[in-house]
């Protein structure tokens, strides 16, 4: 328990308190992850319905101090985190700021769409140049990424939505762009400054560029790689470092992302077998973004997982492959159903997630695409699941499951680009 946390029965919760943890696994709750403000009576009722007790962070609560008593706090220094994977007195990062959404997703999408198309063209040109001439010119990339950073800071949903469309037919192009967006969203979640968010975005684009020097035959192989081929794949890290070494504008933080994004906290990664505290923060972020984007994408050797399945996988791998707290922050940043995800409702209808509530992640705003019989709708109705809680038969309307990208032949870029 943190020194500013207290344990309370949910019946004692009042509006304005900031709940940091609950009494059950977050995947079994409607809140997705611990870490939300009690904004109204509905929030309080939902919490009481699902939990007997919770932990409240006094420092992050907006409620007046009369609701808290000095006796609630321990004078002894306690472990910063609890749980099987957590270590005492570990500081993951010091959050210097908390970003709030300054635009809604629709406004942001309208404004950033053109800049995103420019970004995709720049990435494609960069990869082609590396593949055929082995030259790297980052100037255009640096210019193109700046409006992406601004957009992520204002409201991350629009770019996360666009990055899920996969309008680039080459996996490597799309993967680089996707990783860049996930990394920047994570930087925003952690309260990093604008320059650091930009570095994360640029690093996300660059950490796999060494694969342009590896045979496409090996990269697209559908069978298991043999030991020799595995070493060739792993050599992309050094190739990436070789490519960027002549650019003295590439920061140490970006270089760390390139060099260490395949390291794992239990020491099982490569190239150096580093463990938890030896791995730089930006590299840890890159590792999570790289993994999430890969497993939610269709690759030559694996089908795409749904966003829901991918989140569960990340949660399984926390403490082994990835730092526990960073996995939870990443999931908090993107949600169980990120913008752009396909989902199936309990009615059988299929929709795409437009944007989500920052607190009730299981009830996002969606756009309906398919009818209950999976036929294409003639209209594409926007539905806010926070407001629409019943179907036409009066039954509870919920998300049944997330669907992998491309399910039922849906190409979301046909609707949004």
XYZ file of C-alpha atoms in Angstrom:
417
model
C 0.000 0.000 0.000
C 1.286 3.461 -0.839
C 1.616 5.939 1.994
C -1.195 8.068 0.539
C -3.581 5.111 0.128
C -6.310 4.033 2.528
C -8.580 1.001 2.478
C -12.321 1.764 2.595
C -15.570 -0.160 2.409
C -17.246 0.823 -0.832
C -20.305 2.035 1.109
C -18.058 4.749 2.573
C -16.910 6.023 -0.808
C -17.975 9.555 -1.744
C -17.894 11.494 -4.987
C -14.442 12.942 -5.622
C -12.425 10.023 -4.244
C -9.792 8.470 -6.487
C -9.906 4.657 -6.443
C -6.527 3.069 -7.098
C -7.237 -0.620 -6.421
C -10.207 -2.907 -5.917
C -10.756 -6.206 -4.142
C -10.754 -8.448 -7.220
C -8.855 -8.956 -10.484
C -9.455 -5.963 -12.724
C -10.499 -8.191 -15.638
C -13.479 -9.298 -13.559
C -14.677 -5.743 -12.989
C -16.478 -3.263 -15.260
C -13.758 -0.676 -14.616
C -11.060 -2.502 -16.625
C -8.224 -1.199 -14.472
C -7.859 0.345 -11.067
C -7.286 4.047 -11.217
C -10.422 6.129 -11.662
C -12.199 9.071 -10.090
C -15.676 8.667 -8.585
C -17.455 11.342 -10.610
C -21.093 10.728 -9.702
C -23.573 8.487 -7.894
C -23.597 6.072 -10.838
C -19.866 5.475 -10.378
C -20.382 4.882 -6.667
C -23.307 2.509 -7.243
C -21.350 0.528 -9.818
C -18.412 0.227 -7.428
C -20.629 -0.913 -4.534
C -22.337 -3.441 -6.794
C -19.057 -5.074 -7.789
C -16.737 -4.636 -4.800
C -16.871 -4.822 -1.010
C -13.806 -2.659 -0.423
C -11.257 -0.663 -2.380
C -8.187 1.525 -1.925
C -8.354 5.293 -2.277
C -5.424 7.609 -2.971
C -5.925 10.704 -0.831
C -3.378 12.729 -2.787
C -5.222 12.200 -6.079
C -8.720 12.608 -4.665
C -10.654 15.828 -5.214
C -12.845 15.404 -2.151
C -12.319 17.607 0.910
C -10.020 16.315 3.636
C -12.768 15.893 6.284
C -13.538 12.469 4.813
C -10.070 11.211 5.695
C -8.515 10.704 9.114
C -4.845 10.740 10.029
C -5.289 7.383 11.769
C -6.070 5.835 8.391
C -2.423 6.152 7.388
C 0.512 4.041 8.466
C 3.529 5.920 9.781
C 5.772 3.081 8.661
C 7.166 3.080 5.151
C 5.396 0.322 3.276
C 5.947 -1.423 -0.020
C 5.112 0.793 -2.946
C 3.231 -2.068 -4.564
C 1.631 -5.306 -3.467
C 0.990 -8.552 -5.254
C 2.905 -11.596 -6.418
C 5.031 -9.797 -8.978
C 5.693 -6.557 -7.180
C 8.802 -5.485 -5.392
C 8.943 -3.243 -2.316
C 9.868 0.401 -2.620
C 10.206 0.399 -6.406
C 9.595 3.663 -8.206
C 8.508 3.030 -11.779
C 8.448 6.678 -12.766
C 7.483 9.980 -11.261
C 4.376 11.278 -12.979
C 4.890 14.996 -13.493
C 1.604 15.769 -15.233
C -1.784 14.297 -16.067
C -3.174 14.941 -19.523
C -6.874 15.481 -20.136
C -8.767 15.233 -23.425
C -9.044 18.674 -25.007
C -11.077 17.553 -28.032
C -13.550 14.774 -28.690
C -12.584 11.905 -30.972
C -14.659 13.079 -33.928
C -13.153 16.565 -33.891
C -9.672 15.140 -33.533
C -10.179 12.605 -36.308
C -11.319 15.291 -38.705
C -8.275 17.424 -37.981
C -5.559 14.778 -37.924
C -6.646 12.541 -40.824
C -4.627 14.439 -43.444
C -1.529 14.549 -41.233
C -1.817 10.816 -40.618
C -1.918 10.101 -44.350
C 1.221 12.195 -44.728
C 2.839 10.192 -41.942
C 2.029 6.882 -43.652
C 3.580 8.113 -46.901
C 6.707 9.275 -45.101
C 7.094 5.930 -43.318
C 6.650 4.028 -46.562
C 9.223 6.202 -48.337
C 11.647 5.801 -45.430
C 11.364 2.008 -45.489
C 11.741 1.830 -49.273
C 14.807 4.060 -49.156
C 16.385 1.846 -46.510
C 15.569 -1.315 -48.409
C 16.814 -0.246 -51.816
C 19.470 2.409 -51.161
C 20.283 1.740 -47.474
C 20.051 5.463 -46.752
C 18.179 6.974 -43.827
C 16.892 10.527 -43.987
C 14.956 11.317 -40.836
C 14.225 14.970 -41.527
C 10.864 14.328 -43.200
C 9.980 11.833 -40.462
C 10.756 14.328 -37.705
C 8.558 16.931 -39.377
C 5.684 14.504 -39.994
C 5.589 13.158 -36.455
C 5.142 16.532 -34.737
C 1.407 16.895 -35.518
C 0.988 13.264 -34.421
C 2.388 14.182 -31.011
C 0.055 17.171 -30.759
C -2.915 14.958 -31.595
C -1.983 12.247 -29.089
C -1.711 14.876 -26.360
C -5.096 16.429 -27.217
C -6.931 13.095 -27.506
C -5.198 9.784 -28.309
C -8.278 7.969 -29.613
C -8.246 9.439 -33.127
C -4.723 8.279 -33.952
C -5.173 4.928 -32.231
C -8.289 4.497 -34.350
C -6.449 5.364 -37.566
C -3.494 3.143 -36.699
C -5.863 0.153 -36.439
C -7.098 0.607 -40.006
C -4.021 -1.055 -41.500
C -4.325 0.728 -44.817
C -0.663 -0.084 -45.484
C -0.582 -3.507 -47.102
C 2.960 -4.284 -45.946
C 3.063 -5.559 -42.353
C 6.440 -3.966 -41.609
C 5.246 -0.484 -42.609
C 2.031 -0.818 -40.661
C 3.789 -2.323 -37.641
C 6.256 0.556 -37.390
C 3.462 3.090 -37.553
C 1.332 1.195 -35.050
C 4.195 0.861 -32.568
C 4.849 4.574 -32.842
C 1.252 5.376 -31.902
C 1.121 2.891 -28.990
C 4.417 4.241 -27.635
C 3.174 7.824 -27.755
C -0.115 6.882 -26.105
C 1.879 5.228 -23.341
C 4.030 8.336 -22.926
C 0.894 10.424 -22.531
C -0.459 7.973 -19.965
C 2.750 8.254 -17.931
C 2.603 12.046 -18.006
C 5.856 12.443 -19.924
C 6.669 15.787 -21.509
C 6.116 16.571 -25.172
C 9.732 15.981 -26.199
C 9.744 12.556 -24.583
C 6.447 11.620 -26.239
C 7.943 12.662 -29.578
C 11.046 10.564 -28.879
C 8.844 7.567 -28.102
C 6.993 8.083 -31.370
C 10.170 8.363 -33.406
C 11.716 5.405 -31.615
C 8.616 3.335 -32.344
C 9.112 4.015 -36.040
C 12.803 3.150 -35.960
C 13.392 0.200 -33.645
C 12.744 -2.415 -36.352
C 14.302 -0.655 -39.357
C 17.134 -3.194 -39.325
C 14.691 -5.740 -40.727
C 15.058 -3.983 -44.088
C 18.452 -5.714 -44.266
C 17.021 -9.181 -43.654
C 15.750 -11.492 -46.381
C 12.006 -11.308 -46.950
C 12.062 -15.101 -47.228
C 13.018 -15.371 -43.567
C 10.784 -12.524 -42.404
C 7.710 -14.068 -44.024
C 8.468 -17.712 -43.249
C 5.373 -19.523 -41.980
C 7.185 -22.445 -40.336
C 9.235 -22.360 -37.147
C 12.623 -20.738 -37.608
C 15.713 -22.882 -37.167
C 18.551 -21.726 -34.912
C 20.456 -20.066 -37.751
C 17.387 -18.198 -38.995
C 16.527 -17.106 -35.468
C 19.971 -15.536 -35.089
C 19.510 -13.752 -38.411
C 16.188 -12.313 -37.214
C 17.778 -11.213 -33.940
C 20.536 -9.454 -35.878
C 18.025 -6.779 -36.900
C 18.785 -5.010 -33.619
C 22.417 -4.463 -34.587
C 21.417 -3.573 -38.145
C 19.081 -0.903 -36.757
C 21.870 0.524 -34.598
C 24.225 0.555 -37.582
C 21.678 2.423 -39.684
C 21.089 5.227 -37.175
C 24.677 5.614 -35.944
C 25.486 8.300 -38.527
C 22.603 10.500 -37.408
C 23.849 12.433 -34.390
C 20.347 13.820 -33.795
C 19.069 10.407 -32.661
C 18.905 10.707 -28.881
C 20.204 8.267 -26.295
C 16.613 7.430 -25.332
C 15.739 6.460 -28.902
C 18.932 4.430 -29.217
C 17.983 2.587 -26.034
C 14.617 1.694 -27.562
C 16.342 0.287 -30.627
C 18.968 -1.649 -28.713
C 16.859 -3.038 -25.875
C 13.247 -3.447 -27.082
C 13.666 -7.236 -27.165
C 15.027 -7.461 -23.617
C 12.686 -8.993 -21.045
C 12.468 -8.270 -17.325
C 13.198 -11.906 -16.390
C 16.442 -11.850 -18.404
C 15.195 -14.080 -21.225
C 15.450 -11.435 -23.944
C 18.175 -10.390 -26.365
C 20.740 -9.168 -27.298
C 22.202 -8.801 -23.796
C 19.876 -10.739 -21.496
C 19.256 -7.674 -19.329
C 16.911 -7.902 -16.360
C 14.289 -5.547 -14.951
C 16.219 -2.584 -13.543
C 18.886 -2.801 -16.262
C 16.392 -2.098 -19.038
C 15.740 1.607 -19.777
C 12.158 2.845 -19.392
C 11.749 3.759 -23.063
C 12.896 0.282 -24.103
C 10.368 -1.304 -21.739
C 7.627 0.799 -23.298
C 8.787 -0.167 -26.786
C 8.758 -3.855 -25.851
C 5.119 -3.733 -24.764
C 4.031 -1.698 -27.794
C 5.940 -4.005 -30.153
C 4.337 -7.103 -28.671
C 0.799 -5.710 -28.554
C 0.868 -4.444 -32.119
C 2.339 -7.716 -33.387
C -0.161 -10.055 -31.762
C -3.133 -7.938 -32.836
C -1.920 -8.008 -36.462
C -2.203 -10.779 -39.033
C 1.303 -12.055 -39.752
C 2.589 -14.707 -42.141
C 2.902 -17.209 -39.303
C 0.021 -16.217 -36.999
C -3.539 -14.940 -37.092
C -4.394 -11.687 -35.345
C -5.696 -11.756 -31.791
C -8.546 -9.519 -30.755
C -7.708 -6.556 -28.542
C -9.388 -8.360 -25.639
C -7.284 -11.507 -26.134
C -4.133 -9.412 -26.500
C -4.773 -7.566 -23.237
C -5.199 -10.872 -21.431
C -1.921 -12.116 -22.925
C -0.056 -9.016 -21.774
C -1.505 -9.485 -18.323
C -0.292 -13.106 -18.286
C 3.194 -12.019 -19.332
C 3.571 -9.230 -16.777
C 6.394 -9.820 -14.330
C 8.033 -12.266 -16.745
C 8.408 -10.466 -20.046
C 7.238 -6.994 -19.115
C 7.262 -4.850 -15.991
C 4.023 -5.309 -14.066
C 3.243 -1.648 -13.490
C 3.983 -0.673 -17.097
C 1.675 -3.364 -18.457
C -1.112 -1.999 -16.282
C -0.380 1.569 -17.373
C -0.396 0.474 -21.027
C -3.768 -1.222 -20.649
C -5.048 1.828 -18.799
C -3.887 3.960 -21.740
C -5.517 1.947 -24.522
C -8.347 0.096 -22.772
C -9.695 -3.378 -23.356
C -11.280 -2.166 -26.577
C -9.062 0.551 -28.112
C -10.457 2.963 -30.667
C -10.604 1.157 -34.005
C -11.280 -2.285 -32.490
C -14.035 -4.488 -33.859
C -16.482 -5.806 -31.267
C -19.561 -8.026 -31.194
C -22.498 -7.039 -29.006
C -24.719 -9.391 -27.028
C -27.338 -8.818 -29.746
C -24.996 -10.299 -32.352
C -24.441 -6.932 -34.027
C -20.881 -6.005 -34.973
C -19.427 -2.540 -34.453
C -16.182 -0.612 -34.413
C -15.083 1.294 -31.314
C -14.929 5.027 -31.930
C -13.855 6.208 -28.497
C -14.093 5.043 -24.927
C -14.876 6.349 -21.492
C -11.689 6.899 -19.513
C -13.354 5.294 -16.490
C -15.890 2.779 -17.783
C -13.745 1.182 -20.425
C -16.264 -1.571 -21.150
C -18.874 0.883 -22.434
C -17.310 2.859 -25.293
C -18.894 4.853 -28.092
C -19.282 2.569 -31.111
C -20.373 2.650 -34.746
C -22.667 -0.209 -35.802
C -21.528 -1.969 -38.992
C -23.308 -5.353 -39.191
C -26.807 -6.471 -38.255
C -27.532 -9.383 -35.932
C -27.413 -11.790 -38.905
C -24.015 -10.299 -39.844
C -25.399 -8.607 -42.962
C -24.081 -5.135 -43.750
C -26.114 -2.265 -42.318
C -27.346 0.385 -44.728
C -26.752 3.050 -42.106
C -23.918 3.264 -39.608
C -25.433 4.442 -36.354
C -23.267 5.894 -33.597
C -24.157 4.351 -30.232
C -22.891 5.418 -26.813
C -22.973 2.307 -24.620
C -22.780 4.519 -21.536
C -26.262 5.762 -22.447
C -27.753 2.818 -24.358
C -27.839 -0.010 -21.833
C -30.797 -2.057 -23.166
C -31.462 -3.668 -26.543
C -34.803 -3.527 -28.387
C -36.087 -6.457 -26.301
C -35.246 -4.695 -23.054
C -32.311 -6.981 -22.295
C -28.954 -5.681 -21.079
C -26.821 -4.505 -23.981
C -23.139 -5.254 -23.522
C -20.036 -6.115 -25.465
C -19.932 -9.883 -25.918
C -16.387 -10.053 -27.246
C -13.707 -8.246 -29.186
C -13.054 -9.487 -32.720
C -9.761 -9.756 -34.615
C -9.135 -7.124 -37.274
C -10.722 -8.097 -40.591
C -13.447 -10.282 -39.066
C -16.422 -10.924 -41.385
C -14.428 -9.314 -44.182
C -14.757 -5.868 -42.623
C -12.219 -3.339 -43.851
C -12.636 -0.417 -41.507
C -10.564 1.850 -43.756
C -13.462 1.696 -46.247
C -15.483 3.681 -43.721
C -13.008 6.109 -42.242
C -10.368 7.036 -44.819
